[in-house]
Amino acid sequence: MANEKQFSRRDFLKTTGVATGGIIGGSLLGGLIGFNVQDAENDEAVTDNESHNAGDSNDSSDLGANIPEQGRVFFSNDEDFNTIEAAMERIFPESDMGPGAKELGAAYFLDGQLAGAYGHNSREYMQGPFHEGKETQGYQSNLNRASYFKLGIRKLQDEASDRHDASFAELEAEQQDDILKDFETDEVDFNVPKSTATASFFFQLLRTATLEGVYSDPIYRGNRDMAGWKMKQFPGHQHSYLDTIDTDEFQDIEPMPNFG
């Protein structure tokens, strides 16, 4: 079989479709399982004409901007939402590299997650006994995440009021940083048993949610205009890489969201 054609690894990737983009990406928190999407869409629905125009656009950079602003589905008052939004902005602030957590919509991402399975710990065992967790263990509280965040937000507000007689969102950036650092190092007392909640674990939850809101697929209402992906030069959910696989140079590809 001397004349049999020899296929290279590159040929194999082309012909089998392994190089397609479907294996990349997805929500970092697994989506809004249990979240009533229909009700949320009713808050501010996209018209048929707008949806049609979005589908006809050939510019993938426009796709991230066509997500309907669904409003809040978990945070019921402005003070709570402004507090979490300000805290997220200090964890991932605007810089020369690009926008911060506030502009990227990270707080709206968290808002949706807390209204769904993530916030209610729907897929986790939540029965006792409850003990203070070790650093190597995961979530151990008898509170679900929605209640944990409410407790943490109230404590952020209390600390801001006690220290500066102002709301957390109104503080200077340095003052917000000082409070958040004390949360991170567990120097803030939640006045509850350690097995229920600690300031340091709340900070871990907040930091993780911030980064996930910044870099998740924009269909989950964070990473607006895919700006988080653009800063990382992440291509998103490309249908295929067959047009770029033959080059040996780095390709700066315009990202594409999951619904593109």
CSV table of C-alpha atoms in Angstrom, one decimal:
chain,number,residue,atom,x,y,z
A,1,MET,CA,0.0,0.0,0.0
A,2,ALA,CA,2.8,2.3,-0.9
A,3,ASN,CA,0.5,4.7,-2.8
A,4,GLU,CA,-1.9,5.1,0.1
A,5,LYS,CA,-2.3,8.8,1.0
A,6,GLN,CA,-0.9,9.7,4.4
A,7,PHE,CA,-3.0,12.1,6.4
A,8,SER,CA,-1.5,14.6,8.7
A,9,ARG,CA,-2.9,15.6,12.1
A,10,ARG,CA,-4.1,18.8,10.6
A,11,ASP,CA,-6.0,16.9,7.9
A,12,PHE,CA,-7.5,14.7,10.5
A,13,LEU,CA,-8.8,17.7,12.5
A,14,LYS,CA,-10.3,19.2,9.4
A,15,THR,CA,-12.1,16.1,8.2
A,16,THR,CA,-13.4,14.9,11.6
A,17,GLY,CA,-14.6,18.3,12.8
A,18,VAL,CA,-12.7,18.2,16.1
A,19,ALA,CA,-11.6,21.7,15.4
A,20,THR,CA,-15.1,23.1,15.7
A,21,GLY,CA,-15.8,25.6,18.4
A,22,GLY,CA,-18.7,23.7,20.0
A,23,ILE,CA,-16.4,22.1,22.7
A,24,ILE,CA,-15.5,25.5,24.1
A,25,GLY,CA,-17.3,27.8,26.5
A,26,GLY,CA,-20.5,27.6,28.5
A,27,SER,CA,-21.8,29.1,31.7
A,28,LEU,CA,-19.4,29.0,34.6
A,29,LEU,CA,-22.2,28.4,37.0
A,30,GLY,CA,-24.2,26.0,34.8
A,31,GLY,CA,-27.1,28.4,33.9
A,32,LEU,CA,-30.3,29.5,35.4
A,33,ILE,CA,-31.7,26.0,36.2
A,34,GLY,CA,-35.1,26.5,37.8
A,35,PHE,CA,-35.3,30.2,36.8
A,36,ASN,CA,-38.5,31.3,35.2
A,37,VAL,CA,-37.1,32.8,32.0
A,38,GLN,CA,-40.5,33.5,30.5
A,39,ASP,CA,-41.4,35.8,33.4
A,40,ALA,CA,-38.1,37.6,33.1
A,41,GLU,CA,-38.5,38.1,29.4
A,42,ASN,CA,-41.9,39.7,30.0
A,43,ASP,CA,-40.1,42.6,32.0
A,44,GLU,CA,-38.7,43.9,28.8
A,45,ALA,CA,-39.3,41.7,25.7
A,46,VAL,CA,-37.5,42.1,22.4
A,47,THR,CA,-39.8,42.8,19.6
A,48,ASP,CA,-40.1,40.4,16.6
A,49,ASN,CA,-38.5,43.0,14.4
A,50,GLU,CA,-35.5,43.5,16.8
A,51,SER,CA,-35.0,39.7,17.0
A,52,HIS,CA,-35.1,39.4,13.2
A,53,ASN,CA,-32.6,42.2,12.8
A,54,ALA,CA,-30.3,40.6,15.4
A,55,GLY,CA,-30.4,37.3,13.6
A,56,ASP,CA,-29.6,38.9,10.2
A,57,SER,CA,-26.5,40.7,11.5
A,58,ASN,CA,-23.2,39.4,10.2
A,59,ASP,CA,-21.1,41.3,12.7
A,60,SER,CA,-20.5,39.0,15.7
A,61,SER,CA,-19.5,42.1,17.8
A,62,ASP,CA,-23.2,43.2,17.7
A,63,LEU,CA,-24.6,40.0,19.0
A,64,GLY,CA,-23.6,40.6,22.7
A,65,ALA,CA,-25.4,43.9,22.6
A,66,ASN,CA,-28.7,42.4,21.5
A,67,ILE,CA,-29.4,40.6,24.8
A,68,PRO,CA,-32.6,42.1,26.3
A,69,GLU,CA,-32.1,44.1,29.5
A,70,GLN,CA,-34.3,41.9,31.7
A,71,GLY,CA,-34.2,43.9,34.8
A,72,ARG,CA,-33.6,42.5,38.2
A,73,VAL,CA,-35.2,39.2,39.3
A,74,PHE,CA,-33.6,38.7,42.7
A,75,PHE,CA,-32.6,42.0,44.3
A,76,SER,CA,-35.8,43.7,45.3
A,77,ASN,CA,-34.3,47.1,46.3
A,78,ASP,CA,-31.8,49.5,44.9
A,79,GLU,CA,-29.6,49.7,48.0
A,80,ASP,CA,-28.8,46.0,48.0
A,81,PHE,CA,-28.1,46.0,44.3
A,82,ASN,CA,-26.0,49.1,44.4
A,83,THR,CA,-24.0,47.6,47.3
A,84,ILE,CA,-23.2,44.4,45.5
A,85,GLU,CA,-22.5,46.3,42.2
A,86,ALA,CA,-20.0,48.6,44.0
A,87,ALA,CA,-18.3,45.7,45.8
A,88,MET,CA,-17.9,43.8,42.5
A,89,GLU,CA,-16.4,46.9,40.8
A,90,ARG,CA,-13.7,47.1,43.5
A,91,ILE,CA,-12.9,43.4,42.9
A,92,PHE,CA,-12.7,43.9,39.2
A,93,PRO,CA,-12.3,47.6,38.6
A,94,GLU,CA,-12.2,49.5,35.3
A,95,SER,CA,-8.7,49.9,34.0
A,96,ASP,CA,-6.7,50.7,30.8
A,97,MET,CA,-7.3,47.1,29.8
A,98,GLY,CA,-11.1,47.5,29.6
A,99,PRO,CA,-14.3,48.0,31.6
A,100,GLY,CA,-14.9,46.9,35.1
A,101,ALA,CA,-17.5,44.6,36.7
A,102,LYS,CA,-20.2,47.3,36.8
A,103,GLU,CA,-20.1,48.1,33.1
A,104,LEU,CA,-19.8,44.4,32.2
A,105,GLY,CA,-23.0,43.7,34.1
A,106,ALA,CA,-21.6,41.2,36.6
A,107,ALA,CA,-24.2,42.2,39.2
A,108,TYR,CA,-27.0,41.4,36.8
A,109,PHE,CA,-25.3,38.0,36.2
A,110,LEU,CA,-25.3,37.3,39.9
A,111,ASP,CA,-28.9,38.6,40.2
A,112,GLY,CA,-30.0,35.9,37.8
A,113,GLN,CA,-28.0,33.2,39.4
A,114,LEU,CA,-29.3,33.9,42.9
A,115,ALA,CA,-32.8,33.6,41.6
A,116,GLY,CA,-32.1,30.1,40.2
A,117,ALA,CA,-30.6,26.8,41.2
A,118,TYR,CA,-27.3,28.3,42.3
A,119,GLY,CA,-29.0,30.7,44.8
A,120,HIS,CA,-31.2,27.9,46.2
A,121,ASN,CA,-28.5,25.2,46.3
A,122,SER,CA,-31.0,23.0,44.4
A,123,ARG,CA,-28.5,20.4,43.4
A,124,GLU,CA,-26.7,20.1,46.7
A,125,TYR,CA,-27.3,18.2,49.9
A,126,MET,CA,-28.5,20.8,52.5
A,127,GLN,CA,-29.4,18.7,55.6
A,128,GLY,CA,-27.6,18.7,58.9
A,129,PRO,CA,-25.5,18.3,60.9
A,130,PHE,CA,-23.7,21.5,60.1
A,131,HIS,CA,-20.2,22.2,61.3
A,132,GLU,CA,-17.6,24.8,60.6
A,133,GLY,CA,-16.0,23.8,57.3
A,134,LYS,CA,-12.3,23.2,56.6
A,135,GLU,CA,-10.4,25.2,54.0
A,136,THR,CA,-10.3,22.2,51.8
A,137,GLN,CA,-14.1,21.7,51.9
A,138,GLY,CA,-16.7,23.4,49.8
A,139,TYR,CA,-20.0,25.0,50.8
A,140,GLN,CA,-20.9,23.9,54.4
A,141,SER,CA,-23.5,26.5,55.6
A,142,ASN,CA,-27.1,25.7,56.5
A,143,LEU,CA,-28.0,28.9,54.6
A,144,ASN,CA,-28.5,28.7,50.8
A,145,ARG,CA,-26.4,31.1,48.7
A,146,ALA,CA,-29.3,33.5,48.3
A,147,SER,CA,-29.6,33.9,52.0
A,148,TYR,CA,-25.8,34.0,52.4
A,149,PHE,CA,-25.5,36.9,50.0
A,150,LYS,CA,-28.3,38.8,51.7
A,151,LEU,CA,-26.6,38.4,55.0
A,152,GLY,CA,-23.2,39.5,53.5
A,153,ILE,CA,-24.7,42.5,51.8
A,154,ARG,CA,-26.4,43.7,55.0
A,155,LYS,CA,-23.1,43.4,56.8
A,156,LEU,CA,-21.3,45.5,54.1
A,157,GLN,CA,-24.0,48.1,54.6
A,158,ASP,CA,-23.6,48.0,58.4
A,159,GLU,CA,-19.8,48.3,58.2
A,160,ALA,CA,-20.1,51.3,55.8
A,161,SER,CA,-22.7,53.0,58.1
A,162,ASP,CA,-20.7,52.3,61.3
A,163,ARG,CA,-17.4,53.5,59.9
A,164,HIS,CA,-18.3,56.3,57.7
A,165,ASP,CA,-22.0,57.0,58.3
A,166,ALA,CA,-22.8,56.4,54.6
A,167,SER,CA,-24.0,53.7,52.3
A,168,PHE,CA,-21.3,51.3,50.9
A,169,ALA,CA,-22.0,52.5,47.3
A,170,GLU,CA,-21.4,56.1,48.3
A,171,LEU,CA,-17.9,55.5,49.9
A,172,GLU,CA,-14.6,56.4,48.3
A,173,ALA,CA,-12.9,53.5,46.5
A,174,GLU,CA,-10.2,53.3,49.3
A,175,GLN,CA,-12.9,53.1,52.0
A,176,GLN,CA,-14.7,50.3,50.1
A,177,ASP,CA,-11.3,48.5,49.7
A,178,ASP,CA,-10.6,48.7,53.5
A,179,ILE,CA,-14.0,47.1,54.3
A,180,LEU,CA,-13.6,44.4,51.7
A,181,LYS,CA,-10.1,43.6,52.9
A,182,ASP,CA,-11.4,43.1,56.4
A,183,PHE,CA,-14.0,40.7,54.9
A,184,GLU,CA,-11.4,38.8,53.1
A,185,THR,CA,-9.2,38.3,56.2
A,186,ASP,CA,-12.3,37.4,58.3
A,187,GLU,CA,-11.9,40.5,60.6
A,188,VAL,CA,-15.7,41.3,60.3
A,189,ASP,CA,-18.0,39.5,62.8
A,190,PHE,CA,-21.2,38.3,61.2
A,191,ASN,CA,-22.6,37.7,64.7
A,192,VAL,CA,-23.7,34.2,63.8
A,193,PRO,CA,-22.1,30.8,64.4
A,194,LYS,CA,-19.1,30.1,62.2
A,195,SER,CA,-20.9,27.1,60.8
A,196,THR,CA,-23.6,29.4,59.5
A,197,ALA,CA,-21.5,32.2,57.8
A,198,THR,CA,-18.2,34.0,57.9
A,199,ALA,CA,-17.0,37.2,56.3
A,200,SER,CA,-14.1,35.5,54.6
A,201,PHE,CA,-16.3,32.8,52.9
A,202,PHE,CA,-18.8,35.5,51.8
A,203,PHE,CA,-15.8,37.3,50.2
A,204,GLN,CA,-14.8,34.1,48.4
A,205,LEU,CA,-18.4,33.7,47.0
A,206,LEU,CA,-18.4,37.4,46.0
A,207,ARG,CA,-15.1,37.2,44.3
A,208,THR,CA,-15.9,34.0,42.4
A,209,ALA,CA,-19.3,35.4,41.3
A,210,THR,CA,-17.6,38.6,40.1
A,211,LEU,CA,-15.1,36.8,37.9
A,212,GLU,CA,-17.8,34.5,36.6
A,213,GLY,CA,-20.0,37.5,35.7
A,214,VAL,CA,-17.2,39.2,33.9
A,215,TYR,CA,-16.2,36.1,31.8
A,216,SER,CA,-19.4,34.0,31.4
A,217,ASP,CA,-21.3,33.8,28.2
A,218,PRO,CA,-23.3,37.0,27.7
A,219,ILE,CA,-26.5,35.1,27.5
A,220,TYR,CA,-26.4,35.0,31.3
A,221,ARG,CA,-26.4,38.8,31.4
A,222,GLY,CA,-22.8,39.4,32.3
A,223,ASN,CA,-19.8,40.0,30.0
A,224,ARG,CA,-21.7,42.7,28.1
A,225,ASP,CA,-20.7,43.1,24.5
A,226,MET,CA,-18.3,40.2,25.2
A,227,ALA,CA,-15.8,42.8,26.5
A,228,GLY,CA,-14.5,40.4,29.1
A,229,TRP,CA,-13.7,37.8,26.3
A,230,LYS,CA,-12.2,40.5,24.2
A,231,MET,CA,-9.8,41.5,27.0
A,232,LYS,CA,-8.7,37.8,27.2
A,233,GLN,CA,-8.8,37.4,23.4
A,234,PHE,CA,-11.1,34.4,23.9
A,235,PRO,CA,-13.1,33.6,20.7
A,236,GLY,CA,-16.2,32.4,22.4
A,237,HIS,CA,-18.5,29.9,20.6
A,238,GLN,CA,-17.1,29.8,17.1
A,239,HIS,CA,-19.0,27.5,14.7
A,240,SER,CA,-15.7,26.4,13.2
A,241,TYR,CA,-12.0,27.2,13.0
A,242,LEU,CA,-11.5,25.6,9.6
A,243,ASP,CA,-10.7,29.0,8.0
A,244,THR,CA,-7.9,29.7,10.5
A,245,ILE,CA,-6.4,26.3,11.2
A,246,ASP,CA,-3.9,26.4,8.3
A,247,THR,CA,-2.0,29.4,9.7
A,248,ASP,CA,0.8,29.2,12.1
A,249,GLU,CA,0.3,32.7,13.4
A,250,PHE,CA,-2.0,33.8,16.2
A,251,GLN,CA,-5.4,34.8,15.0
A,252,ASP,CA,-7.3,37.6,16.8
A,253,ILE,CA,-10.9,36.3,16.2
A,254,GLU,CA,-13.9,38.4,17.0
A,255,PRO,CA,-15.7,36.5,19.7
A,256,MET,CA,-19.2,34.9,19.2
A,257,PRO,CA,-21.7,34.2,22.0
A,258,ASN,CA,-23.6,30.9,22.5
A,259,PHE,CA,-26.7,32.2,20.7
A,260,GLY,CA,-24.8,33.6,17.7
